[in-house]
Tab-separated table of C-alpha atoms in Angstrom:
chain	number	residue	atom	x	y	z
A	62	MET	CA	-85.053	-76.024	210.651
A	63	ALA	CA	-82.576	-75.243	207.881
A	64	LYS	CA	-85.399	-75.090	205.326
A	65	ARG	CA	-87.295	-72.658	207.535
A	66	ILE	CA	-84.254	-70.381	207.866
A	67	VAL	CA	-83.752	-70.426	204.096
A	68	LEU	CA	-87.418	-69.588	203.579
A	69	ILE	CA	-87.257	-66.691	206.051
A	70	LEU	CA	-84.084	-65.318	204.404
A	71	THR	CA	-85.736	-65.555	200.986
A	72	VAL	CA	-88.774	-63.613	202.175
A	73	VAL	CA	-86.538	-60.975	203.817
A	74	ILE	CA	-84.515	-60.539	200.620
A	75	LEU	CA	-87.693	-60.224	198.551
A	76	LEU	CA	-89.094	-57.620	200.950
A	77	ILE	CA	-85.874	-55.648	200.845
A	78	SER	CA	-85.810	-55.782	197.032
A	79	LEU	CA	-89.415	-54.617	196.918
A	80	CYS	CA	-88.661	-51.681	199.231
A	81	ILE	CA	-85.649	-50.643	197.140
A	82	SER	CA	-87.576	-50.858	193.873
A	83	LEU	CA	-90.328	-48.661	195.363
A	84	LEU	CA	-87.835	-46.103	196.557
A	85	ALA	CA	-85.745	-46.045	193.395
A	86	CYS	CA	-88.050	-43.676	191.483
A	87	LYS	CA	-87.296	-42.296	188.047
A	88	VAL	CA	-88.377	-38.732	187.346
A	89	LYS	CA	-88.881	-37.409	183.802
A	90	VAL	CA	-86.892	-34.227	183.123
A	91	ASN	CA	-88.829	-31.531	181.255
A	92	ASP	CA	-85.938	-29.021	180.835
A	93	PRO	CA	-83.363	-29.668	178.032
A	94	SER	CA	-80.768	-27.607	179.959
A	95	VAL	CA	-78.088	-29.792	181.496
A	96	THR	CA	-76.896	-27.916	184.578
A	97	ASP	CA	-76.208	-30.650	187.112
A	98	GLU	CA	-72.466	-31.280	187.446
A	99	LYS	CA	-73.058	-34.968	188.005
A	100	ALA	CA	-75.237	-35.393	184.911
A	101	GLU	CA	-74.250	-38.384	182.811
A	102	LEU	CA	-74.748	-39.162	179.164
A	103	VAL	CA	-76.917	-42.229	178.543
A	104	SER	CA	-77.164	-42.280	174.736
A	105	LEU	CA	-76.631	-40.010	171.761
A	106	GLU	CA	-77.363	-40.323	168.045
A	107	ILE	CA	-76.832	-37.857	165.217
A	108	LYS	CA	-79.163	-37.259	162.259
A	109	ALA	CA	-77.566	-37.418	158.809
A	110	GLU	CA	-78.565	-35.194	155.875
A	111	ASN	CA	-80.996	-37.820	154.535
A	112	GLY	CA	-82.863	-38.078	157.846
A	113	THR	CA	-81.388	-41.383	159.066
A	114	TRP	CA	-80.002	-41.716	162.617
A	115	HIS	CA	-76.467	-42.896	163.342
A	116	ASN	CA	-74.292	-43.823	166.321
A	117	ILE	CA	-70.947	-42.104	166.780
A	118	SER	CA	-67.936	-42.924	168.910
A	119	ASP	CA	-68.128	-42.552	172.692
A	120	GLU	CA	-65.560	-39.774	172.520
A	121	GLN	CA	-67.598	-37.819	169.964
A	122	ALA	CA	-70.788	-38.372	171.931
A	123	GLN	CA	-69.160	-37.059	175.080
A	124	ALA	CA	-67.894	-34.007	173.124
A	125	LEU	CA	-71.475	-33.087	172.098
A	126	PHE	CA	-72.696	-33.724	175.648
A	127	SER	CA	-69.981	-31.462	176.997
A	128	ILE	CA	-71.084	-28.695	174.650
A	129	VAL	CA	-74.660	-28.879	175.873
A	130	LYS	CA	-73.479	-28.899	179.504
A	131	SER	CA	-71.186	-25.950	178.922
A	132	VAL	CA	-73.931	-23.608	177.652
A	133	GLY	CA	-75.840	-24.099	180.906
A	134	GLU	CA	-79.410	-22.857	181.184
A	135	LEU	CA	-81.063	-22.393	177.822
A	136	SER	CA	-83.109	-19.250	177.113
A	137	GLY	CA	-86.800	-19.322	176.193
A	138	GLU	CA	-87.847	-17.966	172.810
A	139	PRO	CA	-91.274	-17.826	171.081
A	140	LEU	CA	-91.768	-19.945	167.973
A	141	ASP	CA	-91.959	-18.257	164.579
A	142	ILE	CA	-95.592	-18.481	163.429
A	143	ALA	CA	-96.918	-18.347	159.879
A	144	ILE	CA	-99.672	-15.840	159.179
A	145	SER	CA	-102.543	-17.628	157.391
A	146	GLY	CA	-103.088	-16.155	153.921
A	147	ASN	CA	-100.255	-13.696	154.431
A	148	SER	CA	-97.072	-15.736	154.748
A	149	THR	CA	-95.542	-19.201	155.027
A	150	ILE	CA	-92.459	-20.170	157.001
A	151	LYS	CA	-89.712	-22.771	156.635
A	152	THR	CA	-87.174	-23.580	159.305
A	153	GLU	CA	-84.238	-25.865	158.677
A	154	TYR	CA	-81.234	-26.827	160.797
A	155	ASP	CA	-77.668	-27.664	159.775
A	156	TYR	CA	-77.189	-30.419	162.377
A	157	THR	CA	-79.468	-32.444	164.673
A	158	PHE	CA	-78.802	-34.929	167.427
A	159	ARG	CA	-80.935	-36.582	170.105
A	160	MET	CA	-79.489	-37.134	173.537
A	161	SER	CA	-80.599	-38.951	176.653
A	162	PHE	CA	-78.976	-38.022	179.984
A	163	SER	CA	-79.532	-38.706	183.686
A	164	TYR	CA	-78.589	-37.281	187.056
A	165	GLY	CA	-79.469	-37.787	190.709
A	166	ASN	CA	-78.895	-40.812	192.992
A	167	PHE	CA	-80.175	-44.344	192.970
A	168	PHE	CA	-83.294	-43.470	194.952
A	169	LEU	CA	-84.308	-40.524	192.785
A	170	LYS	CA	-82.919	-40.851	189.253
A	171	LYS	CA	-83.892	-38.029	186.899
A	172	THR	CA	-83.745	-38.741	183.141
A	173	GLY	CA	-84.368	-36.675	180.045
A	174	GLU	CA	-84.281	-37.187	176.292
A	175	PHE	CA	-84.344	-34.192	173.901
A	176	VAL	CA	-83.587	-33.408	170.281
A	177	TYR	CA	-81.002	-30.629	169.838
A	178	ASN	CA	-80.673	-28.658	166.598
A	179	VAL	CA	-77.702	-26.513	165.542
A	180	GLY	CA	-77.636	-23.770	162.900
A	181	GLU	CA	-81.114	-22.311	162.369
A	182	ARG	CA	-82.059	-21.229	158.812
A	183	PHE	CA	-85.410	-19.462	158.782
A	184	THR	CA	-87.335	-18.302	155.709
A	185	ARG	CA	-90.643	-16.414	155.668
A	186	THR	CA	-92.291	-16.018	152.288
A	187	TYR	CA	-95.081	-13.404	152.018
A	188	SER	CA	-98.038	-13.654	149.643
A	189	ASP	CA	-96.672	-10.783	147.589
A	190	GLY	CA	-93.435	-12.720	146.928
A	191	LYS	CA	-91.283	-10.908	149.460
A	192	VAL	CA	-88.832	-13.281	151.171
A	193	VAL	CA	-87.197	-12.672	154.603
A	194	GLU	CA	-84.360	-14.932	155.609
A	195	ARG	CA	-82.547	-15.335	158.942
A	196	ILE	CA	-79.439	-17.511	159.303
A	197	GLU	CA	-77.950	-18.182	162.731
A	198	GLU	CA	-75.265	-20.840	162.297
A	199	GLU	CA	-74.158	-20.782	165.980
A	200	LYS	CA	-77.650	-21.200	167.402
A	201	LEU	CA	-78.503	-24.252	169.534
A	202	VAL	CA	-82.258	-24.972	169.564
A	203	VAL	CA	-84.629	-27.382	171.309
A	204	SER	CA	-88.133	-26.937	169.943
A	205	ARG	CA	-91.236	-27.222	172.159
A	206	SER	CA	-94.940	-27.186	171.249
A	207	LEU	CA	-95.310	-23.397	171.695
A	208	SER	CA	-91.783	-22.191	172.292
A	209	LYS	CA	-88.163	-23.174	171.967
A	210	ASP	CA	-85.102	-23.186	174.160
A	211	THR	CA	-81.949	-21.684	172.668
A	212	ALA	CA	-78.306	-20.823	173.310
A	213	LYS	CA	-75.467	-19.351	171.279
A	214	LEU	CA	-72.450	-21.551	170.654
A	215	SER	CA	-68.889	-20.394	170.278
A	216	GLU	CA	-66.966	-20.747	167.026
A	217	ALA	CA	-64.880	-23.499	168.603
A	218	GLN	CA	-67.993	-25.388	169.663
A	219	LEU	CA	-69.534	-25.057	166.242
A	220	LYS	CA	-66.303	-26.359	164.653
A	221	THR	CA	-66.389	-29.410	166.941
A	222	ILE	CA	-69.951	-30.144	165.857
A	223	LYS	CA	-69.061	-29.758	162.158
A	224	ASP	CA	-66.028	-32.012	162.513
A	225	ILE	CA	-68.259	-34.738	164.009
A	226	PHE	CA	-71.153	-34.466	161.515
A	227	GLU	CA	-69.401	-33.820	158.198
A	228	PRO	CA	-67.584	-37.175	157.837
A	229	VAL	CA	-70.793	-39.001	158.714
A	230	ASN	CA	-72.807	-37.000	156.198
A	231	ALA	CA	-70.220	-37.521	153.468
A	232	GLU	CA	-70.173	-41.300	153.971
A	233	VAL	CA	-73.968	-41.598	154.368
A	234	MET	CA	-74.729	-39.676	151.211
A	235	LYS	CA	-72.093	-41.494	149.218
A	236	ASN	CA	-73.724	-44.783	150.201
A	237	ALA	CA	-77.170	-43.347	149.505
A	238	LEU	CA	-76.103	-42.501	145.907
A	239	GLU	CA	-74.761	-46.040	145.427
A	240	ASN	CA	-77.985	-47.491	146.833
A	241	VAL	CA	-79.955	-45.610	144.123
A	242	ALA	CA	-77.725	-47.077	141.404
A	243	THR	CA	-77.824	-50.587	142.864
A	244	LYS	CA	-81.628	-50.616	143.399
A	245	HIS	CA	-82.384	-49.533	139.848
A	246	ARG	CA	-79.792	-51.867	138.382
A	247	GLU	CA	-81.331	-54.806	140.240
A	248	GLU	CA	-84.773	-53.812	138.997
A	249	GLY	CA	-83.624	-53.976	135.380
A	250	TYR	CA	-82.962	-50.331	134.526
A	251	ASN	CA	-80.012	-49.188	132.524
A	252	VAL	CA	-77.498	-47.649	134.963
A	253	SER	CA	-74.344	-45.962	133.748
A	254	GLU	CA	-71.780	-43.963	135.673
A	255	ILE	CA	-71.013	-40.558	134.200
A	256	PRO	CA	-67.236	-40.063	133.640
A	257	THR	CA	-65.809	-37.585	136.141
A	258	GLU	CA	-64.587	-35.262	133.377
A	259	ASP	CA	-68.085	-35.067	131.919
A	260	LEU	CA	-70.016	-34.279	135.151
A	261	ALA	CA	-70.022	-30.511	134.831
A	262	ASP	CA	-71.001	-30.533	131.163
A	263	THR	CA	-73.773	-33.085	131.794
A	264	VAL	CA	-75.217	-30.908	134.571
A	265	PHE	CA	-74.988	-27.790	132.399
A	266	THR	CA	-76.843	-29.474	129.511
A	267	LEU	CA	-79.416	-31.114	131.781
A	268	CYS	CA	-80.231	-27.944	133.726
A	269	ASN	CA	-79.543	-25.291	131.068
A	270	GLY	CA	-76.839	-23.915	133.321
A	271	SER	CA	-75.357	-24.515	136.747
A	272	PRO	CA	-73.920	-22.542	139.694
A	273	LEU	CA	-70.264	-21.552	139.569
A	274	GLN	CA	-67.526	-24.013	140.497
A	275	ALA	CA	-69.459	-27.032	139.246
A	276	LYS	CA	-66.278	-28.925	138.452
A	277	GLU	CA	-64.973	-28.467	141.971
A	278	ASN	CA	-68.263	-29.497	143.650
A	279	LEU	CA	-69.488	-32.455	141.599
A	280	ILE	CA	-68.091	-35.749	142.880
A	281	LYS	CA	-69.986	-38.550	141.110
A	282	GLY	CA	-73.065	-39.065	138.980
A	283	TYR	CA	-75.255	-41.731	137.395
A	284	LYS	CA	-77.659	-41.824	134.472
A	285	ILE	CA	-80.608	-44.205	134.980
A	286	ASP	CA	-83.074	-44.938	132.215
A	287	ASP	CA	-85.688	-47.509	131.107
A	288	GLY	CA	-85.334	-46.870	127.361
A	289	PHE	CA	-87.887	-44.076	127.331
A	290	ARG	CA	-87.391	-41.966	130.437
A	291	ASN	CA	-84.364	-41.135	132.502
A	292	VAL	CA	-83.101	-39.540	135.692
A	293	TYR	CA	-79.665	-38.177	136.526
A	294	VAL	CA	-78.392	-38.404	140.090
A	295	PHE	CA	-75.333	-36.456	141.369
A	296	LEU	CA	-73.255	-36.453	144.549
A	297	THR	CA	-71.798	-33.081	145.539
A	298	THR	CA	-69.210	-31.913	148.033
A	299	SER	CA	-71.704	-30.178	150.380
A	300	VAL	CA	-75.338	-29.674	151.155
A	301	GLU	CA	-74.819	-25.936	150.714
A	302	TRP	CA	-73.806	-26.333	147.079
A	303	ALA	CA	-76.653	-28.803	146.427
A	304	LYS	CA	-79.054	-26.207	147.868
A	305	LYS	CA	-77.796	-23.736	145.255
A	306	MET	CA	-78.754	-26.237	142.581
A	307	GLU	CA	-82.178	-26.643	144.142
A	308	LYS	CA	-82.736	-22.894	144.500
A	309	TYR	CA	-81.373	-21.580	141.199
A	310	VAL	CA	-81.734	-24.507	138.781
A	311	GLY	CA	-84.817	-26.289	140.086
A	312	VAL	CA	-83.525	-29.813	140.797
A	313	ASP	CA	-84.805	-32.159	143.482
A	314	ARG	CA	-82.468	-32.828	146.404
A	315	VAL	CA	-81.861	-34.991	149.488
A	316	GLY	CA	-78.878	-33.713	151.466
A	317	ARG	CA	-75.915	-33.185	149.182
A	318	VAL	CA	-77.315	-35.423	146.438
A	319	PHE	CA	-79.496	-33.856	143.735
A	320	PHE	CA	-81.362	-35.362	140.854
A	321	LYS	CA	-83.342	-34.357	137.766
A	322	GLY	CA	-85.319	-36.204	135.111
A	323	ASP	CA	-88.699	-37.814	134.489
A	324	LEU	CA	-88.186	-41.338	135.800
A	325	TYR	CA	-89.891	-42.117	139.141
A	326	LEU	CA	-88.388	-39.210	141.084
A	327	ALA	CA	-90.323	-40.205	144.227
A	328	THR	CA	-88.614	-43.637	144.205
A	329	VAL	CA	-85.189	-41.951	143.901
A	330	LYS	CA	-86.001	-39.658	146.827
A	331	ASP	CA	-87.252	-42.536	149.003
A	332	THR	CA	-84.108	-44.562	148.267
A	333	LEU	CA	-81.838	-41.653	149.192
A	334	ARG	CA	-83.698	-41.291	152.460
A	335	GLY	CA	-82.874	-44.852	153.361
């Protein structure tokens, strides 16, 4: 009799569990706007300058989530489209993070995961050489296949984002530079650190000139050679200054690290990208 009761209870529990699992549906959210007051953050990662993804503290993640919630409904905007044979376009963003959130109750849980970009830098280059640039540092963007959802952030919100991203970028790119030196040293190349006081002069000689304030913006550098060819790799204070080197001097760059030479540049770039 006791065994029969246990068996009946087991069947009842299984039936109840099955019913609950059938009722507890998860619905995919297609709108990156977070407007539900009870929405909860599930996960959040930020993208460093070299394209690698990183976790941040719970407090920082909640701060970014709060910013997305505070802007409310995002506005639709058409994508910028290149005109074949007439122009090419390039769109870059200062900061990127991917966020998963949920809302609703147990029986109807809604979840969404989207990539949010901050600080849009758009460049259209026409076939005749004309260049049109548009920089919107306070723009929040979620790209779609044929459109994008946008909002404008406040100066305070943008500062919060910068304060979260910049320390991560500085640490990631410092480590990326060291990885380049370590990898080539382990593979038998000659690797020598350039003295701090010689960084600016080395860049000037290597590039036949450099942007202003080189001494203030160059942090560390290495010379790597195999006895015949060489490459110089430099860490700078910011991606903005490294972009000046890329634009005006013609170096290669990943984030705030730039490099120039004739020794396996693709390998250097791959190493910097992690």
